[in-house]
mmCIF file of C-alpha atoms in Angstrom:
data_model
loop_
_atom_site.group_PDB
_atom_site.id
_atom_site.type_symbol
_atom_site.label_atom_id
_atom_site.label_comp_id
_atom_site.label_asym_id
_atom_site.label_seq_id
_atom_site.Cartn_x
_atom_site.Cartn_y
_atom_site.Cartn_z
ATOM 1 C CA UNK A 1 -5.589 -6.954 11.936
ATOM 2 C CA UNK A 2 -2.489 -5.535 11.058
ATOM 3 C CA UNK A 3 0.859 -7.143 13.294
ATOM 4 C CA UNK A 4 2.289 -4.075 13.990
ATOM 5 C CA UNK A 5 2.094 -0.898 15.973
ATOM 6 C CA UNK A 6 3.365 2.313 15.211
ATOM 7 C CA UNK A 7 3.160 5.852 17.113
ATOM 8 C CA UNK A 8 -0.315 7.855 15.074
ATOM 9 C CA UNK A 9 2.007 10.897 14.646
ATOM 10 C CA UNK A 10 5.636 12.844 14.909
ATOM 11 C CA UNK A 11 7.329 16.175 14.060
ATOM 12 C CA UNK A 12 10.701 16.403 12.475
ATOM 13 C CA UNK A 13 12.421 19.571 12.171
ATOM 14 C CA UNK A 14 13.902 19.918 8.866
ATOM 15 C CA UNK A 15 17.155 19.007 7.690
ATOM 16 C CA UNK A 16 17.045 16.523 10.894
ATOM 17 C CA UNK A 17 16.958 13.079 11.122
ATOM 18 C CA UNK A 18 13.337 11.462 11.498
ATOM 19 C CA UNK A 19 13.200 8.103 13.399
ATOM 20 C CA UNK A 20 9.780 6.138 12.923
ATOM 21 C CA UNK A 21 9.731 2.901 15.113
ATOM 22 C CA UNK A 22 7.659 0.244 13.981
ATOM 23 C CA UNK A 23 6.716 -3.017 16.852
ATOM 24 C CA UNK A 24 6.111 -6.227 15.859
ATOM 25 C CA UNK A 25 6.700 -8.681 18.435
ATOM 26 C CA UNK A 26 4.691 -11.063 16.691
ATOM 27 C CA UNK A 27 6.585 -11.627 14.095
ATOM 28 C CA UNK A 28 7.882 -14.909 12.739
ATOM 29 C CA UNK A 29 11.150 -15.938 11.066
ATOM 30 C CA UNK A 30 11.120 -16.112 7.603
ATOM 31 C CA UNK A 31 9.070 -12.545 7.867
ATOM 32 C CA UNK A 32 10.032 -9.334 6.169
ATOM 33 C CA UNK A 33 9.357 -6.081 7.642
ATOM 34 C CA UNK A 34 8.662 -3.439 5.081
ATOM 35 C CA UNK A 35 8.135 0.264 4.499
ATOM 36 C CA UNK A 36 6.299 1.956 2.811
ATOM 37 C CA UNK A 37 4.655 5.613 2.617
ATOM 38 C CA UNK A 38 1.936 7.760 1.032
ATOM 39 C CA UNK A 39 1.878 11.441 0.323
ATOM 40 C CA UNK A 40 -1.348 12.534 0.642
ATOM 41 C CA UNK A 41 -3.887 11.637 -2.189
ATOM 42 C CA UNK A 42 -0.731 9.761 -3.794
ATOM 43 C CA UNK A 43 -0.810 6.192 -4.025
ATOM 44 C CA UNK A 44 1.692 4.615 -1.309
ATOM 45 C CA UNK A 45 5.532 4.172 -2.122
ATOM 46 C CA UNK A 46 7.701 1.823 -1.542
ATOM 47 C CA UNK A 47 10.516 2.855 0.950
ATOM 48 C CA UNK A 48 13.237 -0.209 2.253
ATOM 49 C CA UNK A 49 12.654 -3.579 3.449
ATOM 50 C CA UNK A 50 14.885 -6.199 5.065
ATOM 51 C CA UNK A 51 15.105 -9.551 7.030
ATOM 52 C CA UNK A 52 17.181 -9.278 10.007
ATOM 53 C CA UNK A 53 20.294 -7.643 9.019
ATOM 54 C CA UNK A 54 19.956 -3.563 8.710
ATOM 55 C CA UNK A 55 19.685 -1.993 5.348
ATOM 56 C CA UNK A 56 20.400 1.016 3.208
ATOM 57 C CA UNK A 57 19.168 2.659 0.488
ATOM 58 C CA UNK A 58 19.062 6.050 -1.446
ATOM 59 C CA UNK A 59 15.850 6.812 0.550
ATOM 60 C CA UNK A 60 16.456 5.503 4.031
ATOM 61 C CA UNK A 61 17.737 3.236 6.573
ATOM 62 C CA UNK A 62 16.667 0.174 8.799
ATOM 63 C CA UNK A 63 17.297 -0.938 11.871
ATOM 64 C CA UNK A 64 16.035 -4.379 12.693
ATOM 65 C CA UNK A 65 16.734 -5.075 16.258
ATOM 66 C CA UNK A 66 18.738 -8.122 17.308
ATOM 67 C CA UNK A 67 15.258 -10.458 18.499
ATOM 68 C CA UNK A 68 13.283 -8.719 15.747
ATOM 69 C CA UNK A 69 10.881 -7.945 17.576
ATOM 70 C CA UNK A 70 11.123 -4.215 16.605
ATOM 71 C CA UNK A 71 12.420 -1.685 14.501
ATOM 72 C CA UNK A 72 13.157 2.235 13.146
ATOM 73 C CA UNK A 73 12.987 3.770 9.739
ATOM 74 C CA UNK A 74 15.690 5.962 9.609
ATOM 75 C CA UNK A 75 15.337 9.625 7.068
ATOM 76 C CA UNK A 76 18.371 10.718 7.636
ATOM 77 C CA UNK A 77 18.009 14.640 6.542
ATOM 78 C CA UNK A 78 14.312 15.088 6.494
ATOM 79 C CA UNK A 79 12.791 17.437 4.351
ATOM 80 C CA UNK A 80 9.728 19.092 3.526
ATOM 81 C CA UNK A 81 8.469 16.589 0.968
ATOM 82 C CA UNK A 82 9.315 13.662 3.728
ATOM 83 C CA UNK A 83 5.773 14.630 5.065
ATOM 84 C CA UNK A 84 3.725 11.459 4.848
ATOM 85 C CA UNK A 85 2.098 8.326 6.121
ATOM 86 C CA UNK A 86 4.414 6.169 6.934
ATOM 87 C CA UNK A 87 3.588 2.450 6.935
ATOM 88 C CA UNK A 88 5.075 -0.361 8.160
ATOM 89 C CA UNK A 89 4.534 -3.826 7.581
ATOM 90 C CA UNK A 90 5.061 -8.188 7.871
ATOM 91 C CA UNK A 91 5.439 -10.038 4.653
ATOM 92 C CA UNK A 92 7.179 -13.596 3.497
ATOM 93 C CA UNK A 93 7.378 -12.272 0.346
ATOM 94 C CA UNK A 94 5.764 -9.227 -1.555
ATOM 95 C CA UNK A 95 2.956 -11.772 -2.843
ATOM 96 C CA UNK A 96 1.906 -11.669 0.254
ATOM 97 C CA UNK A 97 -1.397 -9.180 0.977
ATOM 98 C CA UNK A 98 -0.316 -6.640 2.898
ATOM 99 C CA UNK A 99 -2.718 -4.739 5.791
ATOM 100 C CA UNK A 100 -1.564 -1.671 6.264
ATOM 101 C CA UNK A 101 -2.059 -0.686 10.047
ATOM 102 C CA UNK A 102 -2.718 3.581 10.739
ATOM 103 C CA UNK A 103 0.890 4.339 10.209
ATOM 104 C CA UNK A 104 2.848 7.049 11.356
ATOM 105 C CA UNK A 105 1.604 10.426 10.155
ATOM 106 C CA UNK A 106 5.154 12.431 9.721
ATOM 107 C CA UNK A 107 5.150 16.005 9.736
ATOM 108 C CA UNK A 108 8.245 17.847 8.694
ATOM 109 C CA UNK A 109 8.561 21.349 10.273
ATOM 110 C CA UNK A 110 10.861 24.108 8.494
ATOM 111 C CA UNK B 1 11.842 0.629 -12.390
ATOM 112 C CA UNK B 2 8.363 -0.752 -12.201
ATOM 113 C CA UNK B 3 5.578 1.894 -12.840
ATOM 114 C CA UNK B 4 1.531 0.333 -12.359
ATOM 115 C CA UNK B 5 -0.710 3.105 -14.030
ATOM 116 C CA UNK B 6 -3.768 3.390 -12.553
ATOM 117 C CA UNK B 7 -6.781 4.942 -14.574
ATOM 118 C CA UNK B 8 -8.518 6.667 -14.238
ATOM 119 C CA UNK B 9 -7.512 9.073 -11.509
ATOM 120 C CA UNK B 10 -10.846 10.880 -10.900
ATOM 121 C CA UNK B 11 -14.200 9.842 -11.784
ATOM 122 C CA UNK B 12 -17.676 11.330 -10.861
ATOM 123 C CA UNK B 13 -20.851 9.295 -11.447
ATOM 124 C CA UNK B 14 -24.519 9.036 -10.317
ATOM 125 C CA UNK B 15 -25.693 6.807 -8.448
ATOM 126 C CA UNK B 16 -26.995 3.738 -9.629
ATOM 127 C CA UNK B 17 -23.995 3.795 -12.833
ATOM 128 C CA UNK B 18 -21.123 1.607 -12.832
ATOM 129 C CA UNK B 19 -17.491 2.216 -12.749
ATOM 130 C CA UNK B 20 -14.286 0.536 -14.284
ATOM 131 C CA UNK B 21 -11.139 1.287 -13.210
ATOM 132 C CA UNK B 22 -8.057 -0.351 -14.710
ATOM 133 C CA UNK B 23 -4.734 -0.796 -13.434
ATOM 134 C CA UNK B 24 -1.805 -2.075 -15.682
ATOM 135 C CA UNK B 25 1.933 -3.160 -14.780
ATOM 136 C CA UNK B 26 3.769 -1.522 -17.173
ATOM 137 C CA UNK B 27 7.050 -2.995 -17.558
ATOM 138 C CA UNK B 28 6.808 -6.568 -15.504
ATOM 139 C CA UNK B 29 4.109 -8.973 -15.661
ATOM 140 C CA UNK B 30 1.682 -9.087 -12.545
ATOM 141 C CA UNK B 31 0.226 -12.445 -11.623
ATOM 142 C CA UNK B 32 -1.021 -10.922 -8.779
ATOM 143 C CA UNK B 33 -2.817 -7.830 -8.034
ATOM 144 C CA UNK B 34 -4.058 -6.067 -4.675
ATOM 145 C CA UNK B 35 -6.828 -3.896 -4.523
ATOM 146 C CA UNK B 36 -7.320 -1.637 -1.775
ATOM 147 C CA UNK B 37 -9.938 1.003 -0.606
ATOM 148 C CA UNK B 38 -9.275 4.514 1.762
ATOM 149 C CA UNK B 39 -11.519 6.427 3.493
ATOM 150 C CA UNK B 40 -10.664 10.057 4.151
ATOM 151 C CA UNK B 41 -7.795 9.950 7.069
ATOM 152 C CA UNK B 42 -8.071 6.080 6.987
ATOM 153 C CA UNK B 43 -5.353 3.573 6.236
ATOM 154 C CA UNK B 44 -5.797 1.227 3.461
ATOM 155 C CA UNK B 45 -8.423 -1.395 3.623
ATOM 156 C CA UNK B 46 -7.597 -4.449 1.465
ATOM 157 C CA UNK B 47 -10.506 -5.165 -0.565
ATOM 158 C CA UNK B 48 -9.100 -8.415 -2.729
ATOM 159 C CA UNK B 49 -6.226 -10.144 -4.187
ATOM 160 C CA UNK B 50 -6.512 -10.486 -8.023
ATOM 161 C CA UNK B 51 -5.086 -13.808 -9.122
ATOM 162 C CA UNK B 52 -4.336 -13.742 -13.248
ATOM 163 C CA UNK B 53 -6.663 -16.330 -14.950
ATOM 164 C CA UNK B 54 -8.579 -17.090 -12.052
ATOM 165 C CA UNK B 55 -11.235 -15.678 -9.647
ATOM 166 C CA UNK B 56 -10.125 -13.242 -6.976
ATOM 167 C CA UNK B 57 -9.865 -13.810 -2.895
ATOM 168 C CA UNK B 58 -12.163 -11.092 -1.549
ATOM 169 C CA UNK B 59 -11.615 -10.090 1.925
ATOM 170 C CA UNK B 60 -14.179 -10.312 4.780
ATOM 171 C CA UNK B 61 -16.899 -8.111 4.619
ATOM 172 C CA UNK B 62 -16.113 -7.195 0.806
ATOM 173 C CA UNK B 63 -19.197 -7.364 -1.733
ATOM 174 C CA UNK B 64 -17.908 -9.823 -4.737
ATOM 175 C CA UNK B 65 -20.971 -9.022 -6.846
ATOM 176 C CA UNK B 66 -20.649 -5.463 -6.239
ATOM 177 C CA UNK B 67 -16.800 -5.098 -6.774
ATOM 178 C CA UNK B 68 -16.453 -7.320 -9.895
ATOM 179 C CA UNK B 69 -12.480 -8.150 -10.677
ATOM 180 C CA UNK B 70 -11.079 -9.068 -13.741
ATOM 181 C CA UNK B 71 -7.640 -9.795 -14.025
ATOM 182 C CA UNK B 72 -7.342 -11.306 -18.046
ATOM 183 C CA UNK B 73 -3.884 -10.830 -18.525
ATOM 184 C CA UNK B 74 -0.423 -10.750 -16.913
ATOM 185 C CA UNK B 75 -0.734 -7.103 -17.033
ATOM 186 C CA UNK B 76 -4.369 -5.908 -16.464
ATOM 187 C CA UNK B 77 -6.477 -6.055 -13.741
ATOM 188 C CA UNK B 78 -10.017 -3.949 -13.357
ATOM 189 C CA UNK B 79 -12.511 -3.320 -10.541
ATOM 190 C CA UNK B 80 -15.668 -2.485 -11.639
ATOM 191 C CA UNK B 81 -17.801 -1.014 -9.201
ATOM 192 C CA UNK B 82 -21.285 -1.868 -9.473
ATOM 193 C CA UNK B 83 -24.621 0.060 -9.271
ATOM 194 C CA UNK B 84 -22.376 2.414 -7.617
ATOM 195 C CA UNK B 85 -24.171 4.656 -4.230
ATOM 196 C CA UNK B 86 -22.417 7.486 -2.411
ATOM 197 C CA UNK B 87 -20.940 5.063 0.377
ATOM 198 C CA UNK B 88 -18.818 3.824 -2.229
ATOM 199 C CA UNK B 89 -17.121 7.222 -2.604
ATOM 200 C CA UNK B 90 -13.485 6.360 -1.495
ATOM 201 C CA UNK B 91 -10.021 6.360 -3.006
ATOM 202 C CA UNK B 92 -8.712 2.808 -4.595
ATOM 203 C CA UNK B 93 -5.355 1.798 -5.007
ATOM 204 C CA UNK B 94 -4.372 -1.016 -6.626
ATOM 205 C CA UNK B 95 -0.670 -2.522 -6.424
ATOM 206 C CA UNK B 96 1.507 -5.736 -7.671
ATOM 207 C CA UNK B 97 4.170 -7.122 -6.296
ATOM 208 C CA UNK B 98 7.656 -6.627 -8.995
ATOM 209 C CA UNK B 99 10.933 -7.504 -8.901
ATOM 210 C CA UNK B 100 13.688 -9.884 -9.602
ATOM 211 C CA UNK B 101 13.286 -11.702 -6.508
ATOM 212 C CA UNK B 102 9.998 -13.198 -4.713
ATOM 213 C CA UNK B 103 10.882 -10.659 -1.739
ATOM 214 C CA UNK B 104 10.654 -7.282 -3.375
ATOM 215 C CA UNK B 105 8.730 -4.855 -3.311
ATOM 216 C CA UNK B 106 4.725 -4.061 -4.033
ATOM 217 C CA UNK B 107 4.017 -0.951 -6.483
ATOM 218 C CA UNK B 108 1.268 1.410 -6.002
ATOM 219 C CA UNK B 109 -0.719 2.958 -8.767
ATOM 220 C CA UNK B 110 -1.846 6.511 -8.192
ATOM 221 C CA UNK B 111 -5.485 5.778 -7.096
ATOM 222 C CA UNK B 112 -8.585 6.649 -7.912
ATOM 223 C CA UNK B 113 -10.583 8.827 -6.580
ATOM 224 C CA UNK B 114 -14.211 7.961 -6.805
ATOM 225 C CA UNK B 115 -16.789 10.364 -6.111
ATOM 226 C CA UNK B 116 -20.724 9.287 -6.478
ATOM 227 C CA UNK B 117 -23.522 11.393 -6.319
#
């Protein structure tokens, strides 16, 4: 079973910033939390990941809260082709088989 | 960056046929490969990890003589899906982890869409 839980599904308006939070209590210490997300009938991409401290990327942001035991994907100007699965996930490292839990479904409304 | 290529990306075949369908790192060799399977407005279902040279972890529930895995070289793995039936109509995905460091990232191919009749 997958160690996270995420909301099934969220509206954005366009041009907006999207917040997806992502719970995993469960998690231990030397565990990543990734993201990743799939377009529909794409295969999934790879979005951000990180240990503890936040990160930044050209895609996104994350917020890893201070005991871990959550945290939120950050789009900050969502657009149309944001609209996606969004997945997030434990790992040690990327070796590590991932199970994708039901993600967040992400609609992005003009 | 790292591209896997996944073919192919549609196939349609009777029942009772098998199917191959390769996926290849293209730029960074995979020692490791994950194959996954998706059900119409599903999440991803892990099916095995492909381990280069040797034979591949299949996950519970997971038919290893009807999802044959062969993973030859650092930068091919296939799934062959046996004496195929219409319940094995799905989408696969296959991905390998790449990077410079042990804690980057997996890449996706594009999937395959399988459709039996």
């Amino acid at each position: 079973d997958a160690k996270t839980t995420q909301p099934p599904s969220m509206d954005c308006a366009e041009g907006r910033a999207a917040n997806l939070p992502c719970n995993h209590s469960t998690i231990s210490g030397n565990e990543y939390v990734y993201w990743y997300r799939q377009i529909h009938s794409q295969g999934p991409q790879y979005i951000i990941h990180g240990l503890k401290n936040n990160e930044t990327n050209e895609m996104a942001s994350l917020i890893i809260t201070e005991d871990r035991k959550s945290s939120t994907l950050i789009l900050p100007h969502a657009t149309l082709r944001d609209t996606a699965v969004y997945y997030c996930s434990l790992g040690k490292t990327s070796y590590d088989k991932v199970i994708f839990g039901p993600g967040t479904s992400l609609s992005v409304i003009p | 960056g790292a591209v896997v290529s996944q073919h192919p990306s549609r196939v349609i075949c009777k029942s009772g046929t098998s199917v191959k369908i390769e996926c290849r790192s293209l730029d960074f060799q995979a020692t490791t490969m994950f194959w996954y399977r998706q059900f119409p407005k599903q999440s991803l279902m892990l099916m095995a990890t492909s381990n280069e040279g040797s034979k591949a972890t299949y996950e519970q529930g997971v038919e290893k003589d009807k999802f044959l895995i062969n993973h030859a070289s650092l930068t091919l793995s296939t799934l062959t899906v046996t004496s195929a039936h219409p319940e094995d109509s799905s989408f696969y995905i296959c991905s390998a982890p790449g990077g410079a460091g042990a804690n980057e990232k997996l890449f996706f191919g594009s999937g395959t869409q399988l459709s039996v009749l």
